[in-house]
Coordinates of C-alpha atoms in Angstrom, one line a residue:
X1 CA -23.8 87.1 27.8
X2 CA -26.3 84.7 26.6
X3 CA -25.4 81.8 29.0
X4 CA -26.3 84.1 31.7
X5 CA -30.0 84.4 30.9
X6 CA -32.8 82.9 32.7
X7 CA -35.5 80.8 31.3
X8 CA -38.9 81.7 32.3
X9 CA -40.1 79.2 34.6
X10 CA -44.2 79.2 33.3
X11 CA -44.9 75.8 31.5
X12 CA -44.8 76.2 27.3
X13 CA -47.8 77.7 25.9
X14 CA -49.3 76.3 22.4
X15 CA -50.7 79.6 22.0
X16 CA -47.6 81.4 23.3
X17 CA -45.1 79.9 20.5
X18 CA -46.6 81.7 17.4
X19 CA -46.8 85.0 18.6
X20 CA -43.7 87.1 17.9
X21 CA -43.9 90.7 19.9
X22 CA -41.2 93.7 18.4
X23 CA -38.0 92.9 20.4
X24 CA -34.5 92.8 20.1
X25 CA -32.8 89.2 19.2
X26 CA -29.9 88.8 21.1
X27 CA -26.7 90.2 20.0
X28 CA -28.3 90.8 16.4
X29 CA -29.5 94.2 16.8
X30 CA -32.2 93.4 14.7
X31 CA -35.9 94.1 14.8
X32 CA -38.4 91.3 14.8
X33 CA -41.7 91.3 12.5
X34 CA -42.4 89.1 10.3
X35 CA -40.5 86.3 7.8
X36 CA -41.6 87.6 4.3
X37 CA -39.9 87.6 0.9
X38 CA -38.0 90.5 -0.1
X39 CA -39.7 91.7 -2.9
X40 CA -39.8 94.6 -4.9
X41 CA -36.4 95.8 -3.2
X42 CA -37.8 96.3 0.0
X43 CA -36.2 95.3 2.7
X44 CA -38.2 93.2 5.7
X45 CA -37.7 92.1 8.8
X46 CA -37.5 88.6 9.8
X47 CA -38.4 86.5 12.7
X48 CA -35.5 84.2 13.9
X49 CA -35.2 81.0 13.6
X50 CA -34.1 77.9 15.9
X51 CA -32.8 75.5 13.7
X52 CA -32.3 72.3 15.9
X53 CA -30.6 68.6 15.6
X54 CA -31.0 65.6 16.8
X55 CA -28.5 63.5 18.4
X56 CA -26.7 61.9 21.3
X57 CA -23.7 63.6 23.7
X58 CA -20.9 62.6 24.0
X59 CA -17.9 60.6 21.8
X60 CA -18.9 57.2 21.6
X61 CA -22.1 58.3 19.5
X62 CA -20.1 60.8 17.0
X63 CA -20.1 59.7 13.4
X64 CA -23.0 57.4 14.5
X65 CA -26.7 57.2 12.2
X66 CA -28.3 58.4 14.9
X67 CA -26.1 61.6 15.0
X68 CA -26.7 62.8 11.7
X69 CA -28.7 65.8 13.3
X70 CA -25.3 67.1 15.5
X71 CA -23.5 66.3 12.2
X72 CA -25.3 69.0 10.4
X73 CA -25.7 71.7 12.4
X74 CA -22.1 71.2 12.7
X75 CA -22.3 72.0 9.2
X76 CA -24.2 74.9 9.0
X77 CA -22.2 76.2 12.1
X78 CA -18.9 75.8 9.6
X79 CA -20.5 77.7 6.5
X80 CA -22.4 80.6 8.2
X81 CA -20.3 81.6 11.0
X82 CA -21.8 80.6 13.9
X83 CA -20.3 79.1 16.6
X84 CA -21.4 76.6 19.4
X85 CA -20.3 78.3 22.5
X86 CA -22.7 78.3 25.1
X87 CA -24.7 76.0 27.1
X88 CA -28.2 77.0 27.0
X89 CA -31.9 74.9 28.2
X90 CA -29.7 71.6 28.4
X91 CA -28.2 72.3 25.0
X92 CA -24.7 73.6 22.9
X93 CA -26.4 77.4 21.5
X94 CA -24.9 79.2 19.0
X95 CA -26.5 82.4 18.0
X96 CA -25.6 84.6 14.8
X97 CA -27.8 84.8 11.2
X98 CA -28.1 83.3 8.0
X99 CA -27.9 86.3 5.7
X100 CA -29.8 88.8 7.3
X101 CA -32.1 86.4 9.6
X102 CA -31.5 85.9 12.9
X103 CA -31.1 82.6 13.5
X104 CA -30.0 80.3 16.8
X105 CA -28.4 76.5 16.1
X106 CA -29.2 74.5 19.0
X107 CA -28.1 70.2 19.7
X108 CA -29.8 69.2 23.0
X109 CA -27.3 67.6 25.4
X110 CA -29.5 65.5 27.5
X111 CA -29.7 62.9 24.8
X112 CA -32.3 62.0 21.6
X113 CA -35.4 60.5 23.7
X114 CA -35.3 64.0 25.5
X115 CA -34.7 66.5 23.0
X116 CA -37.4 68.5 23.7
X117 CA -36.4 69.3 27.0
X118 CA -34.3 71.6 24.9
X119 CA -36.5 72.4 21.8
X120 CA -39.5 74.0 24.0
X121 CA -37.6 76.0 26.6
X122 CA -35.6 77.4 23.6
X123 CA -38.6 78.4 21.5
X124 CA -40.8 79.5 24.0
X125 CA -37.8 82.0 25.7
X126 CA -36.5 83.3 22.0
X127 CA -40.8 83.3 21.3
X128 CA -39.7 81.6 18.1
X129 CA -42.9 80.6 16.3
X130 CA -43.8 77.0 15.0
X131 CA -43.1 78.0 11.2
X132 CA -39.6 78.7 12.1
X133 CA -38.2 75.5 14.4
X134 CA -36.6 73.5 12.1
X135 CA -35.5 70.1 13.7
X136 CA -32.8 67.8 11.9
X137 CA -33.2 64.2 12.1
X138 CA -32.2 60.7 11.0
X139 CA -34.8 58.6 8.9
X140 CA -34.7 55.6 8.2
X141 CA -37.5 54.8 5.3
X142 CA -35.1 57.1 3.3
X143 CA -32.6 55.7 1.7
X144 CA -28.8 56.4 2.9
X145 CA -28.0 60.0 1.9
X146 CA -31.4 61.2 0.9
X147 CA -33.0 64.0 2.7
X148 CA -36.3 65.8 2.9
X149 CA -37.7 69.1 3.4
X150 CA -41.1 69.3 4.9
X151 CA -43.1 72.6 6.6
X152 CA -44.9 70.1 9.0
X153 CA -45.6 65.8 9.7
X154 CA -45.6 63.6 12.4
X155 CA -43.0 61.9 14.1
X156 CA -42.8 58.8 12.1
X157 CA -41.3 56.1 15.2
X158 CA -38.8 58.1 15.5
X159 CA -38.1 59.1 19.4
X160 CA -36.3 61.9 19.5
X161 CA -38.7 64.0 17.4
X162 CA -41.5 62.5 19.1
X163 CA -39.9 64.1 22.7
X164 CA -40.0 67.7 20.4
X165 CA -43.5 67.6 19.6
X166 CA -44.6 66.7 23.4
X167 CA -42.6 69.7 24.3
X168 CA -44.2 72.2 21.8
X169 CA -47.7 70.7 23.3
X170 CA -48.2 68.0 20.6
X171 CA -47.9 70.3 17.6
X172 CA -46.5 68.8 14.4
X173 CA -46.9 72.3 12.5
X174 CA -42.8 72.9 12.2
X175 CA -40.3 72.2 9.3
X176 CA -38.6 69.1 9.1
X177 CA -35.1 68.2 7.5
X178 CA -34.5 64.4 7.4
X179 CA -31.5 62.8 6.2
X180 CA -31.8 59.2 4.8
X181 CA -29.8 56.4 6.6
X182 CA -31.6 53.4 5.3
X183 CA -33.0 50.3 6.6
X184 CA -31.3 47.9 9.0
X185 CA -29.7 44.6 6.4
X186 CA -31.6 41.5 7.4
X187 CA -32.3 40.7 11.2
X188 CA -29.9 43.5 12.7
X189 CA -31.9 44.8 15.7
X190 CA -32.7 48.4 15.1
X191 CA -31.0 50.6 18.4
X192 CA -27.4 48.7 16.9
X193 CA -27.9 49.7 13.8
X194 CA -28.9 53.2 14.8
X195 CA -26.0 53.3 17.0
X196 CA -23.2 51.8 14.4
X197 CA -21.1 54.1 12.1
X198 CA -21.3 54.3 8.5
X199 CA -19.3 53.0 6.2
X200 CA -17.0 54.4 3.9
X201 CA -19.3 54.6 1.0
X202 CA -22.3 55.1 3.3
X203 CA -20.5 58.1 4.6
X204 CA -19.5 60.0 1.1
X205 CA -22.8 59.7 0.0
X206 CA -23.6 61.6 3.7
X207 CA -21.0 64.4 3.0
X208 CA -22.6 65.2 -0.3
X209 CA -26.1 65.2 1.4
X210 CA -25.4 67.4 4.0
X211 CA -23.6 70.0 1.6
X212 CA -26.9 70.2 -0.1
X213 CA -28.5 70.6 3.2
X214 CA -26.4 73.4 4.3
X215 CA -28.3 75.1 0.8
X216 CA -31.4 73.6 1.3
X217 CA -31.4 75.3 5.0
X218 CA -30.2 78.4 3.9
X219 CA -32.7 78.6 1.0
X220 CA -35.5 77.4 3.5
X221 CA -34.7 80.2 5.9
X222 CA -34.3 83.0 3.4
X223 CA -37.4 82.5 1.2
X224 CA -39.3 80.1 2.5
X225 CA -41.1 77.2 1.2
X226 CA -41.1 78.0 -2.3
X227 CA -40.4 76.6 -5.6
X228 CA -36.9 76.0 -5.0
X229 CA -37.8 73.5 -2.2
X230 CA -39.9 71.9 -4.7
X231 CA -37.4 71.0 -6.9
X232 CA -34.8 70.1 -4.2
X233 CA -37.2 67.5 -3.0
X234 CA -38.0 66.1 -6.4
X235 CA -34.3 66.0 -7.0
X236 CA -33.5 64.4 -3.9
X237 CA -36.3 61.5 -4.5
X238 CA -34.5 60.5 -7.8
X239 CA -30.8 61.2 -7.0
X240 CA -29.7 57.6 -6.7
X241 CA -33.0 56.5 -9.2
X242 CA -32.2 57.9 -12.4
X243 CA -35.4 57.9 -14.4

């Protein structure tokens, strides 16, 4: 079972994180080379992918700002199959595939300032490289509902992400999915904002985000960064800016 593996115990390697070997992913079966396009009708191989978000344990922080990384991999667990069931490098695992990629949903239990402590062990044992860690996030210089797709960045203030990157050695070379939730109104202090539900209205124009993330994701993980992400970005920008 998976919960019965043990993580290597050698400190995260910057080099170590890119380099995929031929192995088995766990209960998949499947053969790891390399995350290409299918084209021509030929079928490839893929490289898995750790598709991680960011949040806080526990109930008092569910349907919080802040947990809008848990929300959606909730999400993507509910649409492709894949259920949370083991506790795995300080985080709830589940392992299964989107399509015919390999892929393993992970939200770090030892809260969002340490998220990393998941996101590196994680990477580094599955030798999932940098292209392929997707992390989920809140961000607030989007507006509420908006998201965006990016292959790489920085960690913009924001704490939790910042914890990732120190784990994967300071690299910022990995995707990104961040999901709009707006600026605090007035003089609110920031962490009570960040910690305070949404509203009603706030909160449909979440749902409708993150069932356009659930097809960004699976888009992203099937064919890359191509056109398609493109255009789901663009639309995004305008989507409550009609020009």
């Amino acid at each position: 079972m998976l919960g019965a593996l043990t993580l290597p115990t050698t400190p995260l390697s910057h080099h170590r994180i890119p380099a995929i070997r031929r192995r088995k992913f766990p209960l998949t079966g499947v053969r790891v080379v390399a995350s290409l396009p299918d084209n021509d009708g030929v079928k490839l191989e893929y490289t898995p992918w750790l598709i991680v978000g960011l949040g806080n344990p526990g109930n008092k922080y569910h349907g919080t700002r802040h947990n809008i990384g848990f929300e959606m991999i909730d999400r993507i667990s509910q649409v492709e199959g894949v259920r949370l069931n083991t506790i795995q490098s300080k985080a709830l695992v589940g392992i299964g595939s989107i399509g015919e990629v390999p892929v393993l949903l992970a939200k770090p239990q030892a809260y969002m300032n340490y998220s990393g402590e998941s996101v590196g062990p994680l990477a580094a044992y599955y030798q999932v490289p940098l292209r392929h860690i997707l992390v989920i996030y809140d961000e607030m210089s989007l507006p509420n509902g908006v998201m965006r797709l990016q292959p790489k960045g920085g960690h913009g203030h924001h704490n939790g992400l910042k914890n990732v990157m120190d784990h994967l050695d300071g690299c910022r070379e990995f995707p990104r999915l961040c999901i709009g939730i707006g600026n605090p109104p007035g003089t609110m202090d920031m962490r009570a904002y960040l910690l305070q539900k949404f509203s009603p209205e706030e909160y449909d124009q979440v749902e409708s985000a993150m069932e356009q993330g659930v097809d960004a994701v699976r888009t992203l993980v099937l064919k890359g960064f191509t056109d398609s992400i493109t255009r789901f970005n663009l639309t995004q920008k305008y989507k409550y800016h009609k020009v």
